[in-house]
PDB file of C-alpha atoms in Angstrom:
ATOM      1  CA  MET A   1      77.555 -76.539 -97.559  1.00 72.00           C
ATOM      2  CA  THR A   2      81.104 -75.497 -96.802  1.00 85.00           C
ATOM      3  CA  ASP A   3      83.380 -74.131 -99.532  1.00 88.00           C
ATOM      4  CA  PRO A   4      85.343 -77.097-100.954  1.00 88.00           C
ATOM      5  CA  ARG A   5      88.315 -74.832-101.668  1.00 92.00           C
ATOM      6  CA  PHE A   6      88.885 -74.575 -97.929  1.00 92.00           C
ATOM      7  CA  TYR A   7      87.011 -77.471 -96.296  1.00 91.00           C
ATOM      8  CA  ARG A   8      86.818 -81.124 -97.302  1.00 90.00           C
ATOM      9  CA  PRO A   9      84.280 -82.910 -95.142  1.00 93.00           C
ATOM     10  CA  ALA A  10      84.722 -86.475 -94.001  1.00 94.00           C
ATOM     11  CA  GLY A  11      81.907 -88.918 -94.469  1.00 88.00           C
ATOM     12  CA  PRO A  12      79.280 -89.266 -95.695  1.00 96.00           C
ATOM     13  CA  PHE A  13      77.515 -90.442 -92.532  1.00 96.00           C
ATOM     14  CA  GLY A  14      74.194 -92.097 -91.856  1.00 94.00           C
ATOM     15  CA  LEU A  15      71.683 -90.854 -89.306  1.00 94.00           C
ATOM     16  CA  GLY A  16      72.709 -93.482 -86.745  1.00 92.00           C
ATOM     17  CA  GLU A  17      76.360 -92.421 -86.926  1.00 95.00           C
ATOM     18  CA  LEU A  18      75.369 -88.785 -86.514  1.00 96.00           C
ATOM     19  CA  ALA A  19      73.108 -89.580 -83.558  1.00 95.00           C
ATOM     20  CA  ALA A  20      75.885 -91.534 -81.838  1.00 95.00           C
ATOM     21  CA  ALA A  21      78.388 -88.712 -82.359  1.00 96.00           C
ATOM     22  CA  ALA A  22      75.984 -86.070 -81.070  1.00 96.00           C
ATOM     23  CA  GLY A  23      74.437 -88.043 -78.221  1.00 96.00           C
ATOM     24  CA  ALA A  24      71.054 -87.272 -79.791  1.00 96.00           C
ATOM     25  CA  GLU A  25      67.879 -89.305 -80.386  1.00 94.00           C
ATOM     26  CA  PRO A  26      66.727 -89.914 -84.001  1.00 93.00           C
ATOM     27  CA  ALA A  27      63.097 -89.012 -84.663  1.00 88.00           C
ATOM     28  CA  GLY A  28      60.870 -87.736 -87.430  1.00 67.00           C
ATOM     29  CA  ALA A  29      60.863 -89.170 -90.942  1.00 63.00           C
ATOM     30  CA  PRO A  30      62.783 -92.460 -91.309  1.00 67.00           C
ATOM     31  CA  ALA A  31      66.182 -91.789 -92.828  1.00 65.00           C
ATOM     32  CA  GLY A  32      66.476 -95.214 -94.418  1.00 67.00           C
ATOM     33  CA  ASP A  33      69.739 -95.455 -96.308  1.00 77.00           C
ATOM     34  CA  ARG A  34      70.112 -91.685 -96.644  1.00 88.00           C
ATOM     35  CA  LEU A  35      73.589 -90.304 -96.194  1.00 95.00           C
ATOM     36  CA  PHE A  36      74.502 -86.814 -95.110  1.00 96.00           C
ATOM     37  CA  ARG A  37      77.587 -85.092 -96.461  1.00 96.00           C
ATOM     38  CA  ASP A  38      78.078 -81.805 -94.600  1.00 97.00           C
ATOM     39  CA  VAL A  39      76.650 -79.221 -92.212  1.00 97.00           C
ATOM     40  CA  ALA A  40      74.987 -75.953 -93.194  1.00 96.00           C
ATOM     41  CA  ALA A  41      72.758 -73.156 -91.914  1.00 95.00           C
ATOM     42  CA  LEU A  42      68.998 -73.690 -92.005  1.00 96.00           C
ATOM     43  CA  ASP A  43      68.486 -71.239 -94.858  1.00 94.00           C
ATOM     44  CA  THR A  44      71.242 -72.636 -97.094  1.00 95.00           C
ATOM     45  CA  ALA A  45      71.152 -76.358 -96.285  1.00 96.00           C
ATOM     46  CA  GLY A  46      70.211 -78.926 -98.892  1.00 95.00           C
ATOM     47  CA  ALA A  47      68.926 -82.487 -98.776  1.00 95.00           C
ATOM     48  CA  GLU A  48      72.347 -83.942 -97.900  1.00 96.00           C
ATOM     49  CA  ASP A  49      73.151 -81.374 -95.201  1.00 97.00           C
ATOM     50  CA  VAL A  50      72.692 -81.372 -91.431  1.00 97.00           C
ATOM     51  CA  SER A  51      71.548 -78.177 -89.752  1.00 97.00           C
ATOM     52  CA  PHE A  52      70.395 -77.207 -86.255  1.00 97.00           C
ATOM     53  CA  LEU A  53      67.920 -74.985 -84.419  1.00 96.00           C
ATOM     54  CA  ASP A  54      68.927 -73.671 -81.013  1.00 93.00           C
ATOM     55  CA  ASN A  55      67.124 -70.317 -80.943  1.00 88.00           C
ATOM     56  CA  ASN A  56      63.353 -70.102 -81.200  1.00 85.00           C
ATOM     57  CA  ALA A  57      63.744 -66.848 -83.125  1.00 84.00           C
ATOM     58  CA  TYR A  58      64.695 -69.003 -86.133  1.00 83.00           C
ATOM     59  CA  ARG A  59      61.727 -71.347 -85.984  1.00 85.00           C
ATOM     60  CA  ASP A  60      60.311 -69.876 -89.220  1.00 90.00           C
ATOM     61  CA  ALA A  61      63.607 -70.691 -90.930  1.00 92.00           C
ATOM     62  CA  LEU A  62      63.139 -74.299 -89.816  1.00 94.00           C
ATOM     63  CA  ALA A  63      59.748 -74.523 -91.501  1.00 92.00           C
ATOM     64  CA  ALA A  64      61.213 -73.227 -94.767  1.00 94.00           C
ATOM     65  CA  SER A  65      64.490 -75.143 -94.615  1.00 95.00           C
ATOM     66  CA  GLY A  66      65.596 -77.650 -97.211  1.00 95.00           C
ATOM     67  CA  ALA A  67      67.971 -79.406 -94.800  1.00 96.00           C
ATOM     68  CA  GLY A  68      67.888 -83.178 -94.958  1.00 95.00           C
ATOM     69  CA  CYS A  69      68.429 -83.405 -91.207  1.00 96.00           C
ATOM     70  CA  CYS A  70      68.053 -80.986 -88.309  1.00 97.00           C
ATOM     71  CA  ILE A  71      69.174 -81.093 -84.686  1.00 97.00           C
ATOM     72  CA  LEU A  72      66.601 -79.515 -82.383  1.00 96.00           C
ATOM     73  CA  ARG A  73      64.831 -79.758 -79.042  1.00 96.00           C
ATOM     74  CA  PRO A  74      61.949 -82.231 -78.764  1.00 95.00           C
ATOM     75  CA  ALA A  75      59.463 -79.375 -78.258  1.00 93.00           C
ATOM     76  CA  MET A  76      60.309 -78.005 -81.736  1.00 92.00           C
ATOM     77  CA  ALA A  77      59.974 -81.288 -83.624  1.00 93.00           C
ATOM     78  CA  ASP A  78      56.422 -80.606 -84.808  1.00 90.00           C
ATOM     79  CA  ARG A  79      57.606 -77.466 -86.626  1.00 90.00           C
ATOM     80  CA  ALA A  80      59.960 -79.384 -88.924  1.00 93.00           C
ATOM     81  CA  PRO A  81      58.990 -79.854 -92.608  1.00 93.00           C
ATOM     82  CA  GLU A  82      57.628 -83.209 -93.665  1.00 91.00           C
ATOM     83  CA  GLY A  83      60.377 -85.625 -94.691  1.00 90.00           C
ATOM     84  CA  MET A  84      63.146 -83.970 -92.671  1.00 94.00           C
ATOM     85  CA  ALA A  85      65.150 -86.369 -90.510  1.00 94.00           C
ATOM     86  CA  LEU A  86      65.444 -85.117 -86.932  1.00 95.00           C
ATOM     87  CA  LEU A  87      67.954 -85.505 -84.157  1.00 96.00           C
ATOM     88  CA  LEU A  88      66.461 -84.579 -80.788  1.00 97.00           C
ATOM     89  CA  SER A  89      68.696 -83.026 -78.149  1.00 97.00           C
ATOM     90  CA  ASP A  90      68.238 -80.870 -75.071  1.00 96.00           C
ATOM     91  CA  ASP A  91      71.331 -78.943 -76.166  1.00 97.00           C
ATOM     92  CA  PRO A  92      71.184 -78.685 -79.980  1.00 97.00           C
ATOM     93  CA  TYR A  93      74.166 -76.363 -80.342  1.00 97.00           C
ATOM     94  CA  ARG A  94      76.435 -78.710 -78.418  1.00 97.00           C
ATOM     95  CA  ALA A  95      75.152 -81.650 -80.450  1.00 98.00           C
ATOM     96  CA  TYR A  96      75.798 -79.671 -83.631  1.00 98.00           C
ATOM     97  CA  ALA A  97      79.366 -78.972 -82.489  1.00 97.00           C
ATOM     98  CA  ARG A  98      79.998 -82.700 -82.205  1.00 98.00           C
ATOM     99  CA  ILE A  99      78.544 -83.429 -85.632  1.00 98.00           C
ATOM    100  CA  ALA A 100      80.440 -80.551 -87.254  1.00 97.00           C
ATOM    101  CA  ALA A 101      83.630 -81.955 -85.723  1.00 97.00           C
ATOM    102  CA  LEU A 102      82.742 -85.378 -87.139  1.00 97.00           C
ATOM    103  CA  PHE A 103      82.510 -83.919 -90.647  1.00 97.00           C
ATOM    104  CA  HIS A 104      85.498 -81.638 -90.158  1.00 96.00           C
ATOM    105  CA  PRO A 105      87.990 -83.268 -87.780  1.00 95.00           C
ATOM    106  CA  VAL A 106      91.236 -81.510 -86.941  1.00 90.00           C
ATOM    107  CA  SER A 107      93.962 -83.341 -88.793  1.00 87.00           C
ATOM    108  CA  ALA A 108      97.128 -84.337 -86.987  1.00 86.00           C
ATOM    109  CA  PRO A 109     100.220 -82.444 -88.162  1.00 90.00           C
ATOM    110  CA  GLU A 110     102.722 -84.198 -90.373  1.00 93.00           C
ATOM    111  CA  PRO A 111     105.597 -84.789 -87.941  1.00 97.00           C
ATOM    112  CA  GLY A 112     108.967 -83.237 -88.557  1.00 96.00           C
ATOM    113  CA  ILE A 113     111.038 -80.094 -88.501  1.00 97.00           C
ATOM    114  CA  ALA A 114     110.810 -78.186 -91.755  1.00 97.00           C
ATOM    115  CA  GLU A 115     113.830 -76.871 -93.570  1.00 95.00           C
ATOM    116  CA  GLY A 116     114.323 -73.292 -92.458  1.00 96.00           C
ATOM    117  CA  ALA A 117     113.119 -73.864 -88.887  1.00 98.00           C
ATOM    118  CA  VAL A 118     115.660 -73.208 -86.129  1.00 98.00           C
ATOM    119  CA  VAL A 119     115.533 -75.470 -83.081  1.00 98.00           C
ATOM    120  CA  ASP A 120     118.130 -75.077 -80.347  1.00 98.00           C
ATOM    121  CA  ALA A 121     120.031 -78.226 -79.460  1.00 98.00           C
ATOM    122  CA  THR A 122     118.795 -78.020 -75.867  1.00 98.00           C
ATOM    123  CA  ALA A 123     115.117 -77.678 -76.800  1.00 98.00           C
ATOM    124  CA  VAL A 124     112.866 -80.733 -76.477  1.00 98.00           C
ATOM    125  CA  VAL A 125     110.445 -81.502 -79.308  1.00 98.00           C
ATOM    126  CA  GLY A 126     107.949 -84.242 -78.463  1.00 97.00           C
ATOM    127  CA  PRO A 127     107.064 -87.167 -80.727  1.00 97.00           C
ATOM    128  CA  GLY A 128     104.728 -86.393 -83.595  1.00 96.00           C
ATOM    129  CA  ALA A 129     105.279 -82.632 -83.368  1.00 97.00           C
ATOM    130  CA  ARG A 130     105.561 -80.397 -86.426  1.00 98.00           C
ATOM    131  CA  ILE A 131     107.767 -77.288 -86.610  1.00 98.00           C
ATOM    132  CA  ASP A 132     107.114 -75.231 -89.748  1.00 98.00           C
ATOM    133  CA  ALA A 133     109.586 -73.183 -91.760  1.00 97.00           C
ATOM    134  CA  GLY A 134     110.807 -69.970 -90.190  1.00 97.00           C
ATOM    135  CA  ALA A 135     109.901 -71.001 -86.646  1.00 98.00           C
ATOM    136  CA  VAL A 136     112.494 -70.495 -83.912  1.00 98.00           C
ATOM    137  CA  ILE A 137     112.564 -72.681 -80.790  1.00 98.00           C
ATOM    138  CA  GLU A 138     115.061 -71.339 -78.270  1.00 98.00           C
ATOM    139  CA  ALA A 139     117.181 -72.993 -75.604  1.00 98.00           C
ATOM    140  CA  GLY A 140     115.452 -75.186 -73.046  1.00 98.00           C
ATOM    141  CA  ALA A 141     111.990 -74.829 -74.578  1.00 98.00           C
ATOM    142  CA  GLU A 142     109.707 -77.872 -74.470  1.00 98.00           C
ATOM    143  CA  ILE A 143     107.274 -78.598 -77.292  1.00 98.00           C
ATOM    144  CA  GLY A 144     104.785 -81.318 -76.401  1.00 98.00           C
ATOM    145  CA  ALA A 145     103.847 -84.367 -78.416  1.00 97.00           C
ATOM    146  CA  ARG A 146     101.858 -83.773 -81.605  1.00 97.00           C
ATOM    147  CA  CYS A 147     102.084 -79.987 -81.324  1.00 98.00           C
ATOM    148  CA  HIS A 148     101.984 -77.915 -84.494  1.00 98.00           C
ATOM    149  CA  ILE A 149     104.167 -74.802 -84.493  1.00 98.00           C
ATOM    150  CA  GLY A 150     103.293 -72.611 -87.473  1.00 98.00           C
ATOM    151  CA  PRO A 151     105.557 -70.594 -89.769  1.00 98.00           C
ATOM    152  CA  GLY A 152     107.457 -67.713 -88.220  1.00 98.00           C
ATOM    153  CA  VAL A 153     106.584 -68.595 -84.624  1.00 98.00           C
ATOM    154  CA  HIS A 154     109.114 -67.628 -81.964  1.00 98.00           C
ATOM    155  CA  VAL A 155     109.193 -69.759 -78.794  1.00 98.00           C
ATOM    156  CA  GLY A 156     111.480 -68.231 -76.198  1.00 98.00           C
ATOM    157  CA  PRO A 157     113.922 -69.894 -73.801  1.00 98.00           C
ATOM    158  CA  GLY A 158     112.385 -72.236 -71.257  1.00 98.00           C
ATOM    159  CA  VAL A 159     108.831 -71.967 -72.600  1.00 98.00           C
ATOM    160  CA  VAL A 160     106.718 -75.094 -72.095  1.00 98.00           C
ATOM    161  CA  LEU A 161     103.880 -76.034 -74.470  1.00 98.00           C
ATOM    162  CA  GLY A 162     101.838 -79.099 -73.553  1.00 98.00           C
ATOM    163  CA  ALA A 163     100.809 -81.914 -75.875  1.00 97.00           C
ATOM    164  CA  ASP A 164      98.512 -81.386 -78.865  1.00 97.00           C
ATOM    165  CA  GLY A 165      98.903 -77.606 -78.929  1.00 98.00           C
ATOM    166  CA  ARG A 166      98.546 -75.520 -82.069  1.00 98.00           C
ATOM    167  CA  VAL A 167     100.361 -72.212 -82.503  1.00 98.00           C
ATOM    168  CA  GLY A 168      99.492 -70.027 -85.501  1.00 98.00           C
ATOM    169  CA  HIS A 169     101.982 -68.214 -87.691  1.00 97.00           C
ATOM    170  CA  GLY A 170     103.713 -65.075 -86.477  1.00 98.00           C
ATOM    171  CA  THR A 171     103.072 -65.774 -82.799  1.00 98.00           C
ATOM    172  CA  THR A 172     105.678 -65.063 -80.113  1.00 98.00           C
ATOM    173  CA  ILE A 173     105.754 -66.850 -76.753  1.00 98.00           C
ATOM    174  CA  ALA A 174     108.112 -66.083 -73.865  1.00 98.00           C
ATOM    175  CA  PHE A 175     108.153 -66.608 -70.064  1.00 98.00           C
ATOM    176  CA  ALA A 176     105.170 -68.948 -70.396  1.00 98.00           C
ATOM    177  CA  VAL A 177     104.006 -72.388 -69.326  1.00 98.00           C
ATOM    178  CA  ILE A 178     101.083 -73.562 -71.431  1.00 98.00           C
ATOM    179  CA  GLY A 179      98.893 -76.617 -70.874  1.00 98.00           C
ATOM    180  CA  GLU A 180      97.687 -79.294 -73.234  1.00 98.00           C
ATOM    181  CA  ARG A 181      95.498 -78.848 -76.304  1.00 97.00           C
ATOM    182  CA  ALA A 182      96.011 -75.082 -76.426  1.00 98.00           C
ATOM    183  CA  ILE A 183      94.910 -73.315 -79.599  1.00 98.00           C
ATOM    184  CA  ILE A 184      96.851 -70.112 -80.147  1.00 98.00           C
ATOM    185  CA  HIS A 185      95.789 -68.298 -83.295  1.00 98.00           C
ATOM    186  CA  PRO A 186      98.082 -66.275 -85.586  1.00 98.00           C
ATOM    187  CA  GLY A 187      99.729 -63.081 -84.423  1.00 98.00           C
ATOM    188  CA  VAL A 188      99.384 -63.687 -80.684  1.00 98.00           C
ATOM    189  CA  HIS A 189     102.056 -62.327 -78.325  1.00 98.00           C
ATOM    190  CA  ILE A 190     102.404 -64.011 -74.944  1.00 98.00           C
ATOM    191  CA  GLY A 191     104.769 -63.208 -72.078  1.00 97.00           C
ATOM    192  CA  GLN A 192     106.156 -59.858 -73.097  1.00 95.00           C
ATOM    193  CA  ASP A 193     107.103 -57.160 -70.589  1.00 92.00           C
ATOM    194  CA  GLY A 194     104.065 -55.833 -68.708  1.00 84.00           C
ATOM    195  CA  PHE A 195     105.283 -52.240 -69.121  1.00 82.00           C
ATOM    196  CA  GLY A 196     105.318 -51.218 -65.461  1.00 85.00           C
ATOM    197  CA  PHE A 197     106.776 -48.009 -64.032  1.00 87.00           C
ATOM    198  CA  ALA A 198     107.196 -46.465 -60.592  1.00 88.00           C
ATOM    199  CA  MET A 199     106.220 -42.824 -61.022  1.00 90.00           C
ATOM    200  CA  GLY A 200     108.040 -40.028 -59.199  1.00 88.00           C
ATOM    201  CA  ALA A 201     109.307 -36.472 -59.376  1.00 88.00           C
ATOM    202  CA  GLU A 202     112.722 -37.747 -60.373  1.00 87.00           C
ATOM    203  CA  GLY A 203     111.320 -39.552 -63.382  1.00 87.00           C
ATOM    204  CA  HIS A 204     109.644 -42.812 -64.255  1.00 89.00           C
ATOM    205  CA  LEU A 205     111.550 -45.828 -62.959  1.00 89.00           C
ATOM    206  CA  LYS A 206     111.027 -49.037 -64.919  1.00 89.00           C
ATOM    207  CA  VAL A 207     109.935 -51.958 -62.723  1.00 89.00           C
ATOM    208  CA  PRO A 208     111.352 -55.361 -63.671  1.00 90.00           C
ATOM    209  CA  GLN A 209     108.589 -57.711 -64.819  1.00 91.00           C
ATOM    210  CA  LEU A 210     109.420 -60.975 -63.060  1.00 94.00           C
ATOM    211  CA  GLY A 211     106.235 -63.024 -63.400  1.00 95.00           C
ATOM    212  CA  ARG A 212     105.220 -65.655 -65.919  1.00 97.00           C
ATOM    213  CA  VAL A 213     102.179 -66.375 -68.058  1.00 97.00           C
ATOM    214  CA  LEU A 214     100.431 -69.587 -67.022  1.00 98.00           C
ATOM    215  CA  ILE A 215      97.830 -70.928 -69.457  1.00 98.00           C
ATOM    216  CA  GLY A 216      95.799 -74.009 -68.544  1.00 98.00           C
ATOM    217  CA  ASP A 217      94.585 -76.965 -70.580  1.00 98.00           C
ATOM    218  CA  ASP A 218      92.090 -76.521 -73.435  1.00 98.00           C
ATOM    219  CA  VAL A 219      92.504 -72.743 -73.686  1.00 98.00           C
ATOM    220  CA  GLU A 220      92.002 -70.932 -77.003  1.00 98.00           C
ATOM    221  CA  ILE A 221      93.613 -67.533 -77.612  1.00 98.00           C
ATOM    222  CA  GLY A 222      92.180 -65.401 -80.433  1.00 98.00           C
ATOM    223  CA  ALA A 223      94.242 -63.938 -83.264  1.00 98.00           C
ATOM    224  CA  GLY A 224      96.139 -60.753 -82.509  1.00 98.00           C
ATOM    225  CA  SER A 225      95.781 -61.034 -78.721  1.00 98.00           C
ATOM    226  CA  THR A 226      98.499 -60.007 -76.275  1.00 97.00           C
ATOM    227  CA  ILE A 227      98.997 -61.465 -72.800  1.00 98.00           C
ATOM    228  CA  ASP A 228     101.722 -59.753 -70.775  1.00 97.00           C
ATOM    229  CA  ARG A 229     103.590 -61.366 -67.910  1.00 95.00           C
ATOM    230  CA  GLY A 230     103.135 -59.874 -64.448  1.00 90.00           C
ATOM    231  CA  SER A 231     105.577 -57.758 -62.493  1.00 89.00           C
ATOM    232  CA  VAL A 232     105.633 -60.036 -59.422  1.00 90.00           C
ATOM    233  CA  ARG A 233     102.628 -62.351 -59.709  1.00 92.00           C
ATOM    234  CA  ASP A 234     101.953 -64.617 -62.651  1.00 95.00           C
ATOM    235  CA  THR A 235      99.376 -63.807 -65.294  1.00 95.00           C
ATOM    236  CA  GLU A 236      96.977 -66.765 -65.342  1.00 96.00           C
ATOM    237  CA  VAL A 237      94.553 -67.812 -68.046  1.00 95.00           C
TER     238      VAL A 237
END
């Protein structure tokens, strides 16, 4: 079960709701009116938890598991303990991802611009977006609908962020056009100078970095990453 200090699962959900969310087929012991309240690993799951088996190396953990429900391939169903509800899927990990998202959906940001945020008058902030305290949105930037810009984020002039993006605290973005549903974790730096030089006997001559960073839809950038802009061509992700 997840730590309630940090995660508050939705639900509970019945087996039919879980099967529909996962695109899986119920099998095994009848679930009756049983409800399931969270997801957990095979070795820590209890009777109200949903777990999964995607790697045959963990088949012994399945046999010893106390999970109330498990997502697994049909060929592994006979290894499940008696009384365990089963959800059969040819891709258990993907099915688990859907069920975990059902229990732990991403909440929409509370719309608004927090006190202490700085948004240039020429910037465009889409409907339903949230700009947290300490964030700076510079001239001509476009923040898409329902985006969440975290504390201390700096969005440079002309930057475009598509709808439903999430930008973690302390991130800087410049010279970038970013698609929809981007997830940019804390401390990321996008679009800075690519640090190019033309070497020669007379010294190192700095080359202007004139490209952009283009990031497509549904891209996730891990915490602390840096993505420089190109010197002539764009950097594409």
